JSON list of C-alpha atoms in Angstrom, two decimals:
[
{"chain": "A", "resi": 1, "resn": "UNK", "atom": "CA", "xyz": [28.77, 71.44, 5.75]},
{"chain": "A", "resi": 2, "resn": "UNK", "atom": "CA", "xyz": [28.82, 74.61, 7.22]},
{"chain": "A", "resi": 3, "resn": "UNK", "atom": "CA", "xyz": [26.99, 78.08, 7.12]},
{"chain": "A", "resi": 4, "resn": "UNK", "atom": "CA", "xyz": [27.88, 81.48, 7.94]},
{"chain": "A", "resi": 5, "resn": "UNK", "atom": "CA", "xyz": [25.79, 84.00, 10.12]},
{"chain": "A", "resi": 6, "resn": "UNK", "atom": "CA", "xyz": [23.05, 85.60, 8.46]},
{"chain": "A", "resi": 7, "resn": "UNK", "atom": "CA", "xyz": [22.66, 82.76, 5.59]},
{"chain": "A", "resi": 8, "resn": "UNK", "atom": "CA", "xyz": [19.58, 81.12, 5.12]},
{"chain": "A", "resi": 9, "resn": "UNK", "atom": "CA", "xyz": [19.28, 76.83, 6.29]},
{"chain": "A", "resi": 10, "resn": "UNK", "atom": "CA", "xyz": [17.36, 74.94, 3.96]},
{"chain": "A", "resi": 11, "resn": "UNK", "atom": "CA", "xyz": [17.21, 72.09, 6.30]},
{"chain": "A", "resi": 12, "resn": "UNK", "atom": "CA", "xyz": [14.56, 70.85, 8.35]},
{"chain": "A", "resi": 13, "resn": "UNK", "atom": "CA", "xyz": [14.80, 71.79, 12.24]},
{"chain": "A", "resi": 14, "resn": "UNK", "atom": "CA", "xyz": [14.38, 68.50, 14.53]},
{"chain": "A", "resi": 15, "resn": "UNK", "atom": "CA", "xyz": [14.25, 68.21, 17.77]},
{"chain": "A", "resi": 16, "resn": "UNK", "atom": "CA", "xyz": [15.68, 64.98, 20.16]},
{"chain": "A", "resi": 17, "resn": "UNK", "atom": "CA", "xyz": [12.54, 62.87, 20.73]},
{"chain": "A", "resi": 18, "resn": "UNK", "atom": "CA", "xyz": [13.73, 62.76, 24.77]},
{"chain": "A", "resi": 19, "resn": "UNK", "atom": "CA", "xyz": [11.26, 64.54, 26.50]},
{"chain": "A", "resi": 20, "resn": "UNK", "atom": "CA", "xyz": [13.36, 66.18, 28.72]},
{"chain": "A", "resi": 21, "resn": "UNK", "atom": "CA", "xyz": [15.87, 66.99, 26.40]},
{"chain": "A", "resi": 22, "resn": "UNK", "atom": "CA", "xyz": [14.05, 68.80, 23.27]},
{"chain": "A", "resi": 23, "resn": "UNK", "atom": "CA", "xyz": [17.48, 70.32, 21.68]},
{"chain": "A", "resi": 24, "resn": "UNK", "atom": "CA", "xyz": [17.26, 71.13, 18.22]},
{"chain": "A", "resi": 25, "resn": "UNK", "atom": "CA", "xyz": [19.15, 68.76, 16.26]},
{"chain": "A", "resi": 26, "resn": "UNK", "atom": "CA", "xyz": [21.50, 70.85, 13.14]},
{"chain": "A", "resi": 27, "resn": "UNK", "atom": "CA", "xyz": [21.46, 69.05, 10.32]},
{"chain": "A", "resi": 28, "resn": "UNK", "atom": "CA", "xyz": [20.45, 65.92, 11.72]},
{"chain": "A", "resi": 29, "resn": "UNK", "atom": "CA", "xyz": [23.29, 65.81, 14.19]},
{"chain": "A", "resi": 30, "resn": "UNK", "atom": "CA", "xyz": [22.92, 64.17, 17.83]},
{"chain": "A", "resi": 31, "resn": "UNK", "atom": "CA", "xyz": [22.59, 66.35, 20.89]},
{"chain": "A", "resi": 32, "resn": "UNK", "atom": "CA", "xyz": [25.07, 63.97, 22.65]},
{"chain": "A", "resi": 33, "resn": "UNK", "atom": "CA", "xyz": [22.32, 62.95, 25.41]},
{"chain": "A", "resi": 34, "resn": "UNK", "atom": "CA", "xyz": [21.81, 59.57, 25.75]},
{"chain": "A", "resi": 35, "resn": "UNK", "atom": "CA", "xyz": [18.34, 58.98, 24.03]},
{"chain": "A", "resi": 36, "resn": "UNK", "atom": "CA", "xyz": [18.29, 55.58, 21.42]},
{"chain": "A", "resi": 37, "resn": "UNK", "atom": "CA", "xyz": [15.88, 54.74, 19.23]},
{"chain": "A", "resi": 38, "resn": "UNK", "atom": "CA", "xyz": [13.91, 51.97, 19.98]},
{"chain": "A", "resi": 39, "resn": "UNK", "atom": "CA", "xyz": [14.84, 49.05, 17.52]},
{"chain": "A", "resi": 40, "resn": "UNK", "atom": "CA", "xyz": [11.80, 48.00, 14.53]},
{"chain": "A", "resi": 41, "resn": "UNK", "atom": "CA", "xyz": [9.93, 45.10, 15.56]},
{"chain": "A", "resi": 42, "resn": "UNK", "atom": "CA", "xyz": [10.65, 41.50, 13.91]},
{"chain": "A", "resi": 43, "resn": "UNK", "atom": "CA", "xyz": [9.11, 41.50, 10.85]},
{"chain": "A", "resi": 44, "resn": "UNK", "atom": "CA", "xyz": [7.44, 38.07, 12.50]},
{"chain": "A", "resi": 45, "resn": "UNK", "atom": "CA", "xyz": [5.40, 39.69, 15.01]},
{"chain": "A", "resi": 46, "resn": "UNK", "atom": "CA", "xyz": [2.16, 40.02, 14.75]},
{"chain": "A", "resi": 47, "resn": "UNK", "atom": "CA", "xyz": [2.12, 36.83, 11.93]},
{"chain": "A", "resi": 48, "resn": "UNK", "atom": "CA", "xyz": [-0.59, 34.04, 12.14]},
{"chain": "A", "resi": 49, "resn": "UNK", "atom": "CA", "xyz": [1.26, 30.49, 13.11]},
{"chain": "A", "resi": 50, "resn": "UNK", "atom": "CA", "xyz": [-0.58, 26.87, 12.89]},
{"chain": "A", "resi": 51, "resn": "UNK", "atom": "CA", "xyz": [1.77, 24.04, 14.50]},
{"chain": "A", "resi": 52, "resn": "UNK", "atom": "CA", "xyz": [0.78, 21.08, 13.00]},
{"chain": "A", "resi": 53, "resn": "UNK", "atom": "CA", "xyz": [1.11, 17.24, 14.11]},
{"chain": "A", "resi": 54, "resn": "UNK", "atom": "CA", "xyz": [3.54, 15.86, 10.80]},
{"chain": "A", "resi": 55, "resn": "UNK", "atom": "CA", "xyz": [1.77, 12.68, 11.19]},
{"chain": "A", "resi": 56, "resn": "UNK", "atom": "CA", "xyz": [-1.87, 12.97, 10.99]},
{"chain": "A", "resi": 57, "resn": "UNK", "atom": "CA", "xyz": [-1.56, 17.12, 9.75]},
{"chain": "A", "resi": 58, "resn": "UNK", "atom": "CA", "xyz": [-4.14, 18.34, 12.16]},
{"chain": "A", "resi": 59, "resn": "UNK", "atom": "CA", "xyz": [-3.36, 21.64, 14.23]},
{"chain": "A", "resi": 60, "resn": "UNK", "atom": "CA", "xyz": [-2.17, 21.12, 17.38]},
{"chain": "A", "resi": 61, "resn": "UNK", "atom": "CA", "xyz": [-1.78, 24.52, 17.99]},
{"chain": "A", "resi": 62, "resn": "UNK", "atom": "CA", "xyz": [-2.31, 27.87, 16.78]},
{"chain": "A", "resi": 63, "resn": "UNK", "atom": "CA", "xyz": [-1.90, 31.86, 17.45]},
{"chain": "A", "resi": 64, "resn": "UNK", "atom": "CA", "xyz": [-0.41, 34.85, 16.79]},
{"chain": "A", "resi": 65, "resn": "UNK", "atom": "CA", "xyz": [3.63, 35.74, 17.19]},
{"chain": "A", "resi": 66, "resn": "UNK", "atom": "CA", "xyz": [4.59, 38.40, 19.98]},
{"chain": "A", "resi": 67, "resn": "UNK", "atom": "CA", "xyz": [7.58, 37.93, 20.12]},
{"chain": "A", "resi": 68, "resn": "UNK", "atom": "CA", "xyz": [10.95, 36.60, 17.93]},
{"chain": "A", "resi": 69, "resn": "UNK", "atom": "CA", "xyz": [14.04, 36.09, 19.53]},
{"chain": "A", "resi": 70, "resn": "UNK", "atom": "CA", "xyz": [17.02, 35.02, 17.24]},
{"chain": "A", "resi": 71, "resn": "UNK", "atom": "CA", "xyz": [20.89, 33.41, 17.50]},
{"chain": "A", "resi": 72, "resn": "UNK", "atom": "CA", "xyz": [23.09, 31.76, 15.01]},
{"chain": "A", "resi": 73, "resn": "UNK", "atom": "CA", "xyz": [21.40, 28.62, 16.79]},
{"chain": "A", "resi": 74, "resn": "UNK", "atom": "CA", "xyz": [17.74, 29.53, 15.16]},
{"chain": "A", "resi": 75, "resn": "UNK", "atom": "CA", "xyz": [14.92, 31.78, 16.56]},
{"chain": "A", "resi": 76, "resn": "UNK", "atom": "CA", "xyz": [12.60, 31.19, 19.32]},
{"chain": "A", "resi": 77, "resn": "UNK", "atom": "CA", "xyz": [8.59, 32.35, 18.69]},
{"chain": "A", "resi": 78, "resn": "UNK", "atom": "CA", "xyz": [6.35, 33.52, 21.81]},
{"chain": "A", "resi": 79, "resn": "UNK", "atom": "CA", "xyz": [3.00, 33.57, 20.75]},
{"chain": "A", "resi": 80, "resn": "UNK", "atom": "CA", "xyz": [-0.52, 34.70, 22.09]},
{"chain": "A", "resi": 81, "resn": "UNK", "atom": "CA", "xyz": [-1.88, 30.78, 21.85]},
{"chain": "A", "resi": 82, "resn": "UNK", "atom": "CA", "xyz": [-5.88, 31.05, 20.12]},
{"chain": "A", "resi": 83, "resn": "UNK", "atom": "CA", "xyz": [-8.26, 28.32, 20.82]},
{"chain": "A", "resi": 84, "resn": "UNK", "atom": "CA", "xyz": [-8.36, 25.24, 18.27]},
{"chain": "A", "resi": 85, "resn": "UNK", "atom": "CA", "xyz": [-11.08, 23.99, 16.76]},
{"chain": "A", "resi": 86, "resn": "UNK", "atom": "CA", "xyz": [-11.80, 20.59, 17.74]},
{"chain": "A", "resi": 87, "resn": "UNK", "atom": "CA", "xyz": [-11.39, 17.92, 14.60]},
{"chain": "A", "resi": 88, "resn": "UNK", "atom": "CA", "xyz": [-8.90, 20.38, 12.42]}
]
């Protein structure tokens, strides 16, 4: 789409997020510098996990996700470990 000299843009201006670019971004285009968004966490993070012993069903240990790493082989959890309670 294109628009001659004079005619009025209905479009919202953006600029490029890098700070030390600031171009203003026509109709949503890319300046061509080399700024990437930064990808959307794993839906994952930030979830509550309880690993539990299959035998007896207490937790053996609990906390929350920080971080999901995944393959065709699975996915891998990091998590910030919280205390247990003793007897769970």
């Amino acid at each position: 789409m294109g628009y001659r000299m004079g005619d009025p843009i209905h479009t919202p201006t953006i600029r490029c997020p890098k700070p030390d670019c600031d171009r203003l971004l026509i109709n949503g285009e890319a300046c061509g510098c080399t700024w990437l968004a930064e990808p959307e966490p794993d839906p994952l993070v930030g979830t509550l996990i309880a690993c539990t012993d299959p035998r007896t069903g207490k937790v053996i240990a609990a906390g929350r996700v920080t971080d999901v790493a995944r393959d065709q082989d699975g996915l891998s959890l990091t998590l910030a470990q919280h205390e247990t309670p003793e007897g769970s």
